[in-house]
Coordinates of C-alpha atoms and ligand atoms in Angstrom, one line a residue:
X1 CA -42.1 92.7 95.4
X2 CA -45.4 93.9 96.3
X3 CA -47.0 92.5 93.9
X4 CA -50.5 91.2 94.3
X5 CA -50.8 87.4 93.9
X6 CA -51.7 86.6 90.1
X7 CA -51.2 90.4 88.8
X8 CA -48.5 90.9 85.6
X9 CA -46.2 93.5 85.7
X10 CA -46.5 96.1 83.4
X11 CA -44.2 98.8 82.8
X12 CA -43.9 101.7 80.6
X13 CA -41.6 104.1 78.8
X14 CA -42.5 107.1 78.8
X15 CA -40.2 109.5 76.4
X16 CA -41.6 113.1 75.6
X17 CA -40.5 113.7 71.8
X18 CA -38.8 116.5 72.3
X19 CA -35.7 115.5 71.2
X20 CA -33.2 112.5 70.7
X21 CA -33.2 109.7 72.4
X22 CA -30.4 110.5 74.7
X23 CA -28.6 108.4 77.0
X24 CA -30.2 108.7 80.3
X25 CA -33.5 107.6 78.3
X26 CA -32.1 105.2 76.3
X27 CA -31.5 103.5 79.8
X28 CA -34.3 103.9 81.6
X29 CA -36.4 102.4 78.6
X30 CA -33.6 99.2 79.0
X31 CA -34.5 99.1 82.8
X32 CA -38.4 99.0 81.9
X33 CA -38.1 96.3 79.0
X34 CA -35.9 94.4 81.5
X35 CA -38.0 93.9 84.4
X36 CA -41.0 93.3 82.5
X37 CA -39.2 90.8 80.5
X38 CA -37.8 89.1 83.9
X39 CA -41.5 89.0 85.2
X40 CA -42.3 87.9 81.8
X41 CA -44.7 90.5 82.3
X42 CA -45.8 93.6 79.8
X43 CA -43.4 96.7 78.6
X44 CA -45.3 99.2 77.1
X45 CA -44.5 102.5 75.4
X46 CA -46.0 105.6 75.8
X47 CA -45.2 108.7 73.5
X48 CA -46.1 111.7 75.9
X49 CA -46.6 114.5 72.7
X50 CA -49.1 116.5 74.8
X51 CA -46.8 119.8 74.3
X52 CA -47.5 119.9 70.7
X53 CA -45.5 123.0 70.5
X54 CA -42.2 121.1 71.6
X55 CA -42.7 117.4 70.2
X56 CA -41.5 116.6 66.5
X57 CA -42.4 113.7 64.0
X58 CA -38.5 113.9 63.7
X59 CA -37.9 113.6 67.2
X60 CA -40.7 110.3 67.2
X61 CA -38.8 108.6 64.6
X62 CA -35.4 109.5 66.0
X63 CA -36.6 107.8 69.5
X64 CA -38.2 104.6 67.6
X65 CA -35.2 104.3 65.7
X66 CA -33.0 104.7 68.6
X67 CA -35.0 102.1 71.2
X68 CA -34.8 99.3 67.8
X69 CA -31.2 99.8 67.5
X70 CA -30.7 98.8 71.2
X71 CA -32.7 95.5 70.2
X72 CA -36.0 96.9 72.7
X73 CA -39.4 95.9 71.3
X74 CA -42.5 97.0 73.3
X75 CA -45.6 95.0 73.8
X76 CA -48.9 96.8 72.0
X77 CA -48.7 99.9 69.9
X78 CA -47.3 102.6 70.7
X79 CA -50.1 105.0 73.1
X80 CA -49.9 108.8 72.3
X81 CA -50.5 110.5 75.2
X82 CA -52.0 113.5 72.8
X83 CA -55.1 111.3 71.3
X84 CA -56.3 110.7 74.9
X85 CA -57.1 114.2 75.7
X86 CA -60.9 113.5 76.1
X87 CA -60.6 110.8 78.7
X88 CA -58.0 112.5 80.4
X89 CA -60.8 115.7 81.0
X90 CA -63.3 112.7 82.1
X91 CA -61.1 112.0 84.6
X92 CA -60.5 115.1 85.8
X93 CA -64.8 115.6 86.4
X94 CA -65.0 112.8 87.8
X95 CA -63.1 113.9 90.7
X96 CA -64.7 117.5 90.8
X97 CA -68.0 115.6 90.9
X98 CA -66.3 113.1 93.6
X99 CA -65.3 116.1 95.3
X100 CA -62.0 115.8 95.0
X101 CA -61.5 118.6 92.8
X102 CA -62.5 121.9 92.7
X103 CA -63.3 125.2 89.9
X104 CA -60.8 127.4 90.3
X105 CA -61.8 130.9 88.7
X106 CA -58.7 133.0 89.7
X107 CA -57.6 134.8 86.6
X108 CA -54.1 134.5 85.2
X109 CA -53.5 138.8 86.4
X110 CA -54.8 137.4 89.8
X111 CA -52.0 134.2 90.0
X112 CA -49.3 136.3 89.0
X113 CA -50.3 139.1 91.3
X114 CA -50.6 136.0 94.0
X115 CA -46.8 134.7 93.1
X116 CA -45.3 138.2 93.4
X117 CA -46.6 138.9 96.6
X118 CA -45.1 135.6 97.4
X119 CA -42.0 136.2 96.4
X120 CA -41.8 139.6 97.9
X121 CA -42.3 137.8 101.3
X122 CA -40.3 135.0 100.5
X123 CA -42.5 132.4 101.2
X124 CA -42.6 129.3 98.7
X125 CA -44.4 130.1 95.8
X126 CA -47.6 128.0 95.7
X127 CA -51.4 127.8 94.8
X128 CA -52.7 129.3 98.2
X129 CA -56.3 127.6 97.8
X130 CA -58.7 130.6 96.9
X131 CA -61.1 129.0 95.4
X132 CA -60.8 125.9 97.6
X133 CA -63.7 126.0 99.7
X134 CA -65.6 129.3 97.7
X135 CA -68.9 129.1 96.3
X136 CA -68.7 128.6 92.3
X137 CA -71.8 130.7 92.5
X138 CA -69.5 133.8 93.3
X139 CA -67.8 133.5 89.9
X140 CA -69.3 135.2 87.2
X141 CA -71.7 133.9 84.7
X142 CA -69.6 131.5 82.3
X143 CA -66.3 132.7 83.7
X144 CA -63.4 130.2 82.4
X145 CA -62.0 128.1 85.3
X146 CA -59.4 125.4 85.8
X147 CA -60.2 122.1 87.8
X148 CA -57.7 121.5 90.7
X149 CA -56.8 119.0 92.8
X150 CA -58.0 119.1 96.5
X151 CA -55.1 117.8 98.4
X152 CA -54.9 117.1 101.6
X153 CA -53.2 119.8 103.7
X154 CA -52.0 118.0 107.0
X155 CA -49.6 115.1 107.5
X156 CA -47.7 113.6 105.1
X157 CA -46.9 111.0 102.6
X158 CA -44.8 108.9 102.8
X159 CA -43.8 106.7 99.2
X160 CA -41.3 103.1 99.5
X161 CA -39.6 103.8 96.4
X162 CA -37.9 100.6 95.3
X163 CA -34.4 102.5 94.7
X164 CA -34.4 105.4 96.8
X165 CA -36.2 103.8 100.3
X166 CA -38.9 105.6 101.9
X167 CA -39.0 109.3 101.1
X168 CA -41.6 111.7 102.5
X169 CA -43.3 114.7 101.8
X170 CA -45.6 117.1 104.2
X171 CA -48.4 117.2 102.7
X172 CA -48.5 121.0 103.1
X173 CA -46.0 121.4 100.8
X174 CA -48.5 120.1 97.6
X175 CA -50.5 122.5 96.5
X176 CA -54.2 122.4 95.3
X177 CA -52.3 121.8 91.5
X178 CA -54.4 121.8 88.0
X179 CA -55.6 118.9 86.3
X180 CA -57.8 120.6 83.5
X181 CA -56.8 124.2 82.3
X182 CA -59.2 126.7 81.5
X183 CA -59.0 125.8 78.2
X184 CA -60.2 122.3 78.7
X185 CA -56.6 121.1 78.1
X186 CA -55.6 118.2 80.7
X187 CA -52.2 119.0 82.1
X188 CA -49.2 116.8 82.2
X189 CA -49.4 115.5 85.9
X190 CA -53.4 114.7 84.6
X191 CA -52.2 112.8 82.1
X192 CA -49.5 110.6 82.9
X193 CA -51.6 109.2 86.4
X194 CA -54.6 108.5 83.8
X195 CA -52.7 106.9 80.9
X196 CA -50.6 104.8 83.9
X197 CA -53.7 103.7 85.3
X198 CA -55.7 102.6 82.0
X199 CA -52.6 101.0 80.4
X200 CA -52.6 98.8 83.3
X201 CA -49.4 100.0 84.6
X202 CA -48.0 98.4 87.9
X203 CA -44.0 99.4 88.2
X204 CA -43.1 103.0 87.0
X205 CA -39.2 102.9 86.6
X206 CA -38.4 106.5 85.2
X207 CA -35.5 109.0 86.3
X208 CA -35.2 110.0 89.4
X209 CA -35.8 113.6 88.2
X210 CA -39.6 113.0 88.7
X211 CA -39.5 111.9 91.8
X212 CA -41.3 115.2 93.5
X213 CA -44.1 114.6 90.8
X214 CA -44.8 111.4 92.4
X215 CA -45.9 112.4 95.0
X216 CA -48.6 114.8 93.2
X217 CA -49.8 111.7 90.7
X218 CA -50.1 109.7 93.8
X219 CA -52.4 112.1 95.9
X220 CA -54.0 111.9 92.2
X221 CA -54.4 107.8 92.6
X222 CA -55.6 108.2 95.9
X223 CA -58.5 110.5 95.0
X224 CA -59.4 107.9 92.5
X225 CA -59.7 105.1 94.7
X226 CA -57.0 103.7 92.1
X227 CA -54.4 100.6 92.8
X228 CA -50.8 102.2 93.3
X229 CA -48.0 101.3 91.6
X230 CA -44.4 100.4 92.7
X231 CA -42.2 103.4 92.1
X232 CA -38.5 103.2 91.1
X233 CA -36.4 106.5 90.5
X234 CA -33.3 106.1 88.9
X235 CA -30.3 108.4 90.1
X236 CA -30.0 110.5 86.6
X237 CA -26.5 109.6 84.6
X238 CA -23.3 112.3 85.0
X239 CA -20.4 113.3 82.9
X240 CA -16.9 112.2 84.3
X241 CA -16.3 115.4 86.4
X242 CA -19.6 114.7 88.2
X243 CA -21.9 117.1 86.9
X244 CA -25.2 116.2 85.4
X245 CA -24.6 115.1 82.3
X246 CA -25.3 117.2 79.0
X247 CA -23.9 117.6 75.6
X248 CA -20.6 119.2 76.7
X249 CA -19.8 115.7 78.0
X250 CA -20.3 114.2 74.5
X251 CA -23.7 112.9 76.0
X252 CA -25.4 112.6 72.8
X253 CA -28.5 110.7 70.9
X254 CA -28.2 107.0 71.1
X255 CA -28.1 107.5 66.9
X256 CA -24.9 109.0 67.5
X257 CA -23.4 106.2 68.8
X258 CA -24.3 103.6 66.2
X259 CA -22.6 106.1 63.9
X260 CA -19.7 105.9 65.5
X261 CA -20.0 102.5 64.9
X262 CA -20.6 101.3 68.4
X263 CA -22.5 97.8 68.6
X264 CA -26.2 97.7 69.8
X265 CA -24.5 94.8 72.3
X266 CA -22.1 97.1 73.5
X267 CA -24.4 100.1 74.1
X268 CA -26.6 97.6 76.2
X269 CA -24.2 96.4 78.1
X270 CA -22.8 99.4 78.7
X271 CA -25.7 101.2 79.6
X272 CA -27.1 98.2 82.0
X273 CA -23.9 98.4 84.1
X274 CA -24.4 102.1 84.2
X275 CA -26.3 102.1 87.2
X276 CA -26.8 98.3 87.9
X277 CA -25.1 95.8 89.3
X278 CA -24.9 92.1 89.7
X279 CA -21.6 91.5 91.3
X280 CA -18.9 92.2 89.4
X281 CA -19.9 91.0 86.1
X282 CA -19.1 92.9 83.4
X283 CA -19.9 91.5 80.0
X284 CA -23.2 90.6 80.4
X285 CA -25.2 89.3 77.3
X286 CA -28.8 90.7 76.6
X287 CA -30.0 87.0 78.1
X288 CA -28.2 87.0 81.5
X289 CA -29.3 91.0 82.2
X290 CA -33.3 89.7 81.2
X291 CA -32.4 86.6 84.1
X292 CA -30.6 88.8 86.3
X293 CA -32.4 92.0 86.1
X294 CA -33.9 93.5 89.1
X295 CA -34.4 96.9 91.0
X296 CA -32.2 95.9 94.0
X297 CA -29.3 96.0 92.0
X298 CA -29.9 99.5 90.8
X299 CA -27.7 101.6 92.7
X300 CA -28.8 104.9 95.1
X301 CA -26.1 107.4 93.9
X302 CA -25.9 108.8 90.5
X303 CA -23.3 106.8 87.9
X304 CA -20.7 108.3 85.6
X305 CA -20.9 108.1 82.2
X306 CA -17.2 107.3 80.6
X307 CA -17.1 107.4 76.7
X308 CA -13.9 105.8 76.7
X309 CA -15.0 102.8 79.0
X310 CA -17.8 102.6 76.1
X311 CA -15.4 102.5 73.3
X312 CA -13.1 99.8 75.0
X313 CA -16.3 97.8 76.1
X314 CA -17.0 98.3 72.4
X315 CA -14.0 96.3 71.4
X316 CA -14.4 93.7 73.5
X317 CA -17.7 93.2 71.5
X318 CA -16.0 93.4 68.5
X319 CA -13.9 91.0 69.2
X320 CA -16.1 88.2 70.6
X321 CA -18.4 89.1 67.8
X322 CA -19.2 86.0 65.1
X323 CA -17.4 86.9 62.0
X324 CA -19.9 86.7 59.9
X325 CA -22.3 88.6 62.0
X326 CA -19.3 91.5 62.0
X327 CA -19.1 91.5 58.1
X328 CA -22.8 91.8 57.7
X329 CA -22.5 94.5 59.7
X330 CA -20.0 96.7 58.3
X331 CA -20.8 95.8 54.8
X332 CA -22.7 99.0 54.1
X333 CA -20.2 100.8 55.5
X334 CA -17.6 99.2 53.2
X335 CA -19.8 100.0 50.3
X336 CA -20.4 103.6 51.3
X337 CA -16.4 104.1 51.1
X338 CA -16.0 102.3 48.2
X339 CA -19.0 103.5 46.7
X340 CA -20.1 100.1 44.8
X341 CA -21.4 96.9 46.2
X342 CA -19.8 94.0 47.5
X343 CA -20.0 90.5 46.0
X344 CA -20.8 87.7 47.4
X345 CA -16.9 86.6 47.1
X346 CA -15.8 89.9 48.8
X347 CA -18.0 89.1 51.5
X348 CA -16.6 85.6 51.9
X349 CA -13.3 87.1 51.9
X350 CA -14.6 89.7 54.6
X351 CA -15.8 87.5 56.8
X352 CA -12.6 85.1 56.8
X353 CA -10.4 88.4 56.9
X354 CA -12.4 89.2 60.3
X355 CA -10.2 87.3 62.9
X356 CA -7.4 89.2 62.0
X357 CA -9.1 92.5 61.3
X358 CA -11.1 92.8 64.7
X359 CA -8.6 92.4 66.9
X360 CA -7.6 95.8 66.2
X361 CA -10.9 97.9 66.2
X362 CA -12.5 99.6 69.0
X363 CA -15.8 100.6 66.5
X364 CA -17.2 99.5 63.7
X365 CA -16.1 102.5 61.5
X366 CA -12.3 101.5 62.2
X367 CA -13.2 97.4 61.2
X368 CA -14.8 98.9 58.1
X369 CA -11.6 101.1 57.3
X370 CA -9.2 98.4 57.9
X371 CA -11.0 96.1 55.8
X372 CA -10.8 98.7 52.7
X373 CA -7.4 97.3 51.2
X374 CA -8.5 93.8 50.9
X375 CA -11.2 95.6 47.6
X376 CA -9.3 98.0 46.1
X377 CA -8.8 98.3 42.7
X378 CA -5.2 97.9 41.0
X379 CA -3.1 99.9 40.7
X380 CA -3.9 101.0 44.5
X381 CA -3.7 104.6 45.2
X382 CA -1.1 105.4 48.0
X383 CA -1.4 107.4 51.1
X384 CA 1.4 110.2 51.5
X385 CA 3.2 108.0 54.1
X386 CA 3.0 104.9 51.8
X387 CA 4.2 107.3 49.1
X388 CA 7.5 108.7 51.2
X389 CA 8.1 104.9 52.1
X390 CA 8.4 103.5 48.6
X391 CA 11.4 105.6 47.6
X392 CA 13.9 104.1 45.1
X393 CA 15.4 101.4 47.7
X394 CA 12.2 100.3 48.9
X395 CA 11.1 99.6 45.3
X396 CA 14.1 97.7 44.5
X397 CA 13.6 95.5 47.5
X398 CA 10.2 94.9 46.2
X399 CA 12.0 93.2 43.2
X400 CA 13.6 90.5 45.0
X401 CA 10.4 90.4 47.2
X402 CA 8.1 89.7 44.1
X403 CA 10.2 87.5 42.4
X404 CA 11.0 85.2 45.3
X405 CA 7.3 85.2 46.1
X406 CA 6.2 84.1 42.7
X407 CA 8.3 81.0 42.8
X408 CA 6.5 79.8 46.1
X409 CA 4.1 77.0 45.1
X410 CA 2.4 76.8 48.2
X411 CA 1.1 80.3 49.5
X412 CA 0.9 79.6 53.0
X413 CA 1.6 82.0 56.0
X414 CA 4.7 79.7 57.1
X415 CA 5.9 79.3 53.6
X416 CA 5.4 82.7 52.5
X417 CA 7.4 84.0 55.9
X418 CA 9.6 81.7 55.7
X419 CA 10.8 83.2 52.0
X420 CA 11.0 86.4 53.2
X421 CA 12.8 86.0 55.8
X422 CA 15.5 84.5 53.9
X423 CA 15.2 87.3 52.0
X424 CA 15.8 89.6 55.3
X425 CA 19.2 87.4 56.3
X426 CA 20.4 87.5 53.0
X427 CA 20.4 91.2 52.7
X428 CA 21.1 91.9 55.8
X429 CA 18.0 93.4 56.4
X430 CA 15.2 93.0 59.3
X431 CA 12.2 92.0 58.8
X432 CA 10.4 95.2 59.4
X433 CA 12.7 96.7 56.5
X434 CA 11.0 94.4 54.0
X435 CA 7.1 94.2 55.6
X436 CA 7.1 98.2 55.9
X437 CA 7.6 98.9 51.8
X438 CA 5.5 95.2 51.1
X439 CA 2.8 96.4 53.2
X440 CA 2.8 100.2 51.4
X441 CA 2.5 98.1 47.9
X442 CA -0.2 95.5 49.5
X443 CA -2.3 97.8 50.8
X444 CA -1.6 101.7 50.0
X445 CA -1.2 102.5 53.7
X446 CA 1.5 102.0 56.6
X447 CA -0.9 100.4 58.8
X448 CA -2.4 96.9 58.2
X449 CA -3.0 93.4 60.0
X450 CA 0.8 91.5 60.1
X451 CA 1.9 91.4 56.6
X452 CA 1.8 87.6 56.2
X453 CA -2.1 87.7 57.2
X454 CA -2.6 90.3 54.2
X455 CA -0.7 87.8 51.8
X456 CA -3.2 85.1 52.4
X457 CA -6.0 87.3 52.6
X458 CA -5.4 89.0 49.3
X459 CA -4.0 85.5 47.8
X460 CA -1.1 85.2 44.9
X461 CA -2.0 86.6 42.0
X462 CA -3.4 89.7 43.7
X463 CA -0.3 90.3 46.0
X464 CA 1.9 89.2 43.4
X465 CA 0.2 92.4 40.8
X466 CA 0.3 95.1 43.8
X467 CA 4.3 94.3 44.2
X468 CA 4.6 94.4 40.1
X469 CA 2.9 97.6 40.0
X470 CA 5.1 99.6 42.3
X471 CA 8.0 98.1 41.0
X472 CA 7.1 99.4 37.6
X473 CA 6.6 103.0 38.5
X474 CA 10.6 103.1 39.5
Ligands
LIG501 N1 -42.3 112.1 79.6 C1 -41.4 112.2 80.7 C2 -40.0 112.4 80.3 O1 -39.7 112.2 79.1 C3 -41.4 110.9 81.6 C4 -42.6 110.8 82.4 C5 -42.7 109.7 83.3 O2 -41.9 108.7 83.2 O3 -43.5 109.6 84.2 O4 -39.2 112.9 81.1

């Protein structure tokens, strides 16, 4: 790393809130906070709001939200990029009075006029420097004018980007760009080379969909005599059939994902691997990405984003998640379905049902669901399969089920197996034939965790009342 000897690295998101915070951003502020937490250096956020029109208070809070979900904190407030429109006009004089700029009086009639004749001889449609080397004097008195850029014209530049390698640029192809507009409104390349420089920044780690504007921001640096910093463009993310990747691919807001009950954990993870690497690890924890983290591993070509991949990694994380941890989390959920709060014994008994439960969710809404029986209130509504299920055979079954299971002093998993079985053998029965109508009764549904678990869970009394009550209804 180029780094100068003593100097901290700072880094910076940068998000425009125009929108969500959507995936490709969601990782690129991960890559930032990561390598300035490996230098144990500075990650800063920048809200770039300059295009008032476009940029929400929604859209703010939606990307806050978002980048404290996925466990990211950022060093200093916030900067918005709109409060700093004065300095970022200072700057821009300074380098018309360095010389380094220049007043540009062409009218807007005279621009487009100068892009259609372009166009009509198919030549790339640039600035062609009119007012480049004119007298100011020829404009007229208090004409409006923008301040451009002078650029150098021959040569070119040349930038080491730390993920992509060297990439160049003739210098022709830059054109004399704006930095203030007519209106004394700083433009956007204006304003990100200013507010990089004064927040101190020293890496810029951003998608590689900004690439070509580096180059501009850097002939901007130059002109200002002003340390550069390391660049790192990120190949952007794409949907499974290659393409960038947009909505159609179920690319959605980070938000979106946590309601679908994906874990923060599992985002992160998911999200670091896409597009870096450290061998072939997979699960990585939040503390082995912040010791591993670096640009090298970042890979050249663009990654694949694979919703399914997300949603296994997901369960992974669910199930090497504490138990406890897991309940907490889902609690709300729970409540929200039930629409009452939990008690402190319920969420004992949620967080000891948990190694049985989470070995069979991929998200957090499924845990939540699967947890419902173990609260609801008797006598137990049944879904329609649980319904067809308990016909008049089923129910009598129950009978020798509940009545057997009431003697049983000890109300263990062996114990309470090991009656039921004998109640299998002895009418000839398998198992399932008994679990399928005792699971119906237990828990109102024909899906559960092995029946045996849910007659601990729910202990005697209560599974002994859920048999009684559908024996009754016979
Ligand atoms: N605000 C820009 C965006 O959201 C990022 C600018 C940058 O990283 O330089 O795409």
């Amino acid at each position: 790393m180029n780094l100068n000897n003593g100097d901290q690295v700072v880094t910076r998101f940068a998000p425009s809130p125009t929108g969500f915070l959507h995936i490709g951003g969601a990782r690129t502020a991960m890559f930032n906070w990561l390598f300035a937490r490996h230098h144990g250096g500075k990650a800063l956020l920048r809200i770039e709001d300059t295009d008032k029109a476009r940029s929400t208070q929604e859209a703010i809070d939606a990307i806050l939200d978002g980048l404290d979900w996925l466990g990211l904190d950022w060093d200093d407030d916030p900067v918005f990029q709109s409060e700093r429109a004065e300095r970022h006009a200072e700057v821009a004089h300074e380098l018309l009075a360095s010389g380094n700029a220049y007043k540009c009086f062409a009218t807007p009639e005279e621009l487009s006029e100068m892009r259609e004749q372009q166009r009509a001889e198919k030549k790339p449609m640039r600035y062609d420097g009119r007012w480049r080397d004119r007298d100011p004097a020829e404009a007229s008195d208090g004409a409006p004018y923008a301040i451009r850029l002078k650029t150098e014209q021959k040569g070119k530049v040349t930038i080491s980007d730390a993920v992509q390698g060297d990439v160049s640029v003739q210098n022709g192809e830059i054109d004399d760009f704006i930095l203030l507009r007519s209106d004394g409104t700083p433009t956007y390349m204006l304003a990100v080379v200013v507010d990089d420089h004064d927040m101190g920044v020293t890496h810029l780690i951003r998608g590689d969909d900004h690439l070509n504007n580096a180059f501009r921001q850097l002939a901007m640096i130059r002109a200002m005599g002003w340390n550069e910093p390391v660049y790192a463009h990120i190949p952007l993310i794409h949907g499974n059939d290659g393409a960038k990747l947009s909505k159609r691919h179920g690319a959605l807001g980070v938000e979106a994902y946590r309601d679908m009950g994906i874990m923060s954990d599992a985002m992160f993870n998911y999200l670091l691997r896409l597009g870096w690497g450290h061998g072939d690890d997979e699960i990585i924890s939040r503390a082995r990405a912040t010791e591993w983290f670096d640009l090298a591993g970042v890979g050249k070509s663009p990654s694949r984003f694979d919703a399914k991949k997300l949603q296994n990694l997901n369960g992974q994380y669910i199930r090497e998640a504490d138990d406890q941890a897991l309940a907490l989390l889902i609690t709300p959920l729970i409540e929200g379905e039930l629409d009452a709060k939990l008690s402190v014994k319920d969420t004992e008994l949620l967080t000891q049902a948990m190694p049985v439960l989470k070995t069979r969710a991929k998200n957090l809404l499924e845990l939540a669901q699967s947890s419902l029986f173990l609260f609801k209130k008797r006598p137990l509504g049944l879904d329609e399969r649980a319904q067809t299920l308990l016909d008049a055979n089923a129910r009598n079954l129950l009978v020798s089920i509940h009545d057997t299971l009431a003697d049983l002093g000890d109300w263990s998993l062996e114990a309470t197996e090991e009656k039921v079985k004998a109640i299998a053998e002895s009418s000839e029965l398998g198992l399932g034939k008994l679990a399928q109508p005792m699971r119906a009764a237990l828990t109102g549904s024909t899906s559960s965790p092995g029946i045996f678990d849910v007659l601990i869970l729910l202990g005697k009394q209560e599974s002994l009342d859920r048999l009684f009550d559908q024996i009754e209804k016979t």
